[in-house]
C-alpha positions as a printed Julia matrix, in Angstrom:
82×3 Matrix{Float64}:
  11.38  -18.24    3.88
  10.41  -14.75    2.75
  12.65  -14.98   -0.33
  10.12  -13.3    -2.64
   9.42  -10.24   -0.5
  13.13   -9.99    0.37
  14.11  -10.02   -3.29
  11.54   -7.29   -3.9
  13.18   -5.13   -1.24
  16.61   -5.57   -2.84
  15.16   -4.75   -6.27
  13.34   -1.67   -4.96
  16.54   -0.42   -3.32
  18.47   -0.95   -6.57
  15.88    0.88   -8.68
  15.63    3.68   -6.12
  19.39    4.22   -6.19
  19.46    4.39   -9.99
  16.53    6.82   -9.99
  18.3     9.08   -7.51
  15.8     8.18   -4.78
  17.65    6.19   -2.11
  14.68    6.39    0.31
  11.82    4.16   -0.83
   9.16    1.86    0.57
   9.14   -1.63   -0.92
   5.67   -3.19   -0.98
   4.91   -6.83   -1.84
   1.43   -8.27   -2.21
   1.38  -12.04   -2.38
  -1.36  -14.62   -2.25
  -1.82  -14.49    1.51
  -0.09  -11.37    2.88
   1.06   -7.88    2.02
   4.47   -6.85    3.34
   6.42   -3.59    3.39
   9.99   -2.56    4.09
  11.55    0.86    4.46
  14.75    1.46    2.5
  16.79    4.39    3.84
  19.84    5.71    2.05
  19.73    2.67   -0.23
  19.86    0.18    2.66
  17.23   -2.01    4.24
  17.08   -2.86    7.93
  18.11   -6.31    9.12
  16.68   -8.08   12.17
  18.46  -10.91   14.04
  15.39  -13.19   13.87
  11.73  -13.32   12.84
   8.73  -15.55   13.47
   7.46  -17.84   10.74
   3.68  -18.25   10.72
   3.61  -15.83   13.68
   4.73  -18.59   16.05
   8.01  -20.26   15.1
  11.23  -18.32   15.74
  13.76  -18.38   12.91
  17.05  -17.23   14.4
  18.95  -16.0    11.35
  19.51  -12.42   10.21
  16.75  -11.4     7.81
  15.44   -8.35    6.0
  13.05   -6.47    8.29
   9.63   -6.96    6.69
   6.41   -5.68    8.23
   3.19   -7.53    7.5
   0.73   -4.78    6.67
  -2.32   -6.61    5.37
  -3.81   -9.54    3.56
  -2.77  -10.67    0.11
  -4.62  -10.44   -3.14
  -3.95  -13.81   -4.72
  -7.51  -15.04   -4.25
 -10.57  -13.11   -5.34
 -13.77  -14.67   -3.97
 -17.07  -14.42   -5.78
 -20.52  -15.91   -5.69
 -22.07  -17.3    -8.82
 -25.27  -19.16   -9.62
 -23.59  -22.55   -9.11
 -24.56  -23.8   -12.59
């Protein structure tokens, strides 16, 4: 769960450190959600649990991701239907 956005946070922290910018915001846009995480002094926050699908508690330490919007994996359009 959340492995893609979590990996993005770790990668953003790594790049930020090498660029001399240990304070960054990692931002991940997937197919269904957009998530963000604040990295301070090269470290991300960890929470003791989170809720999967907004309802189901997962009681393991996880990177603190904030859902900030919808994803961009699907782009709707209307055509003539031909």
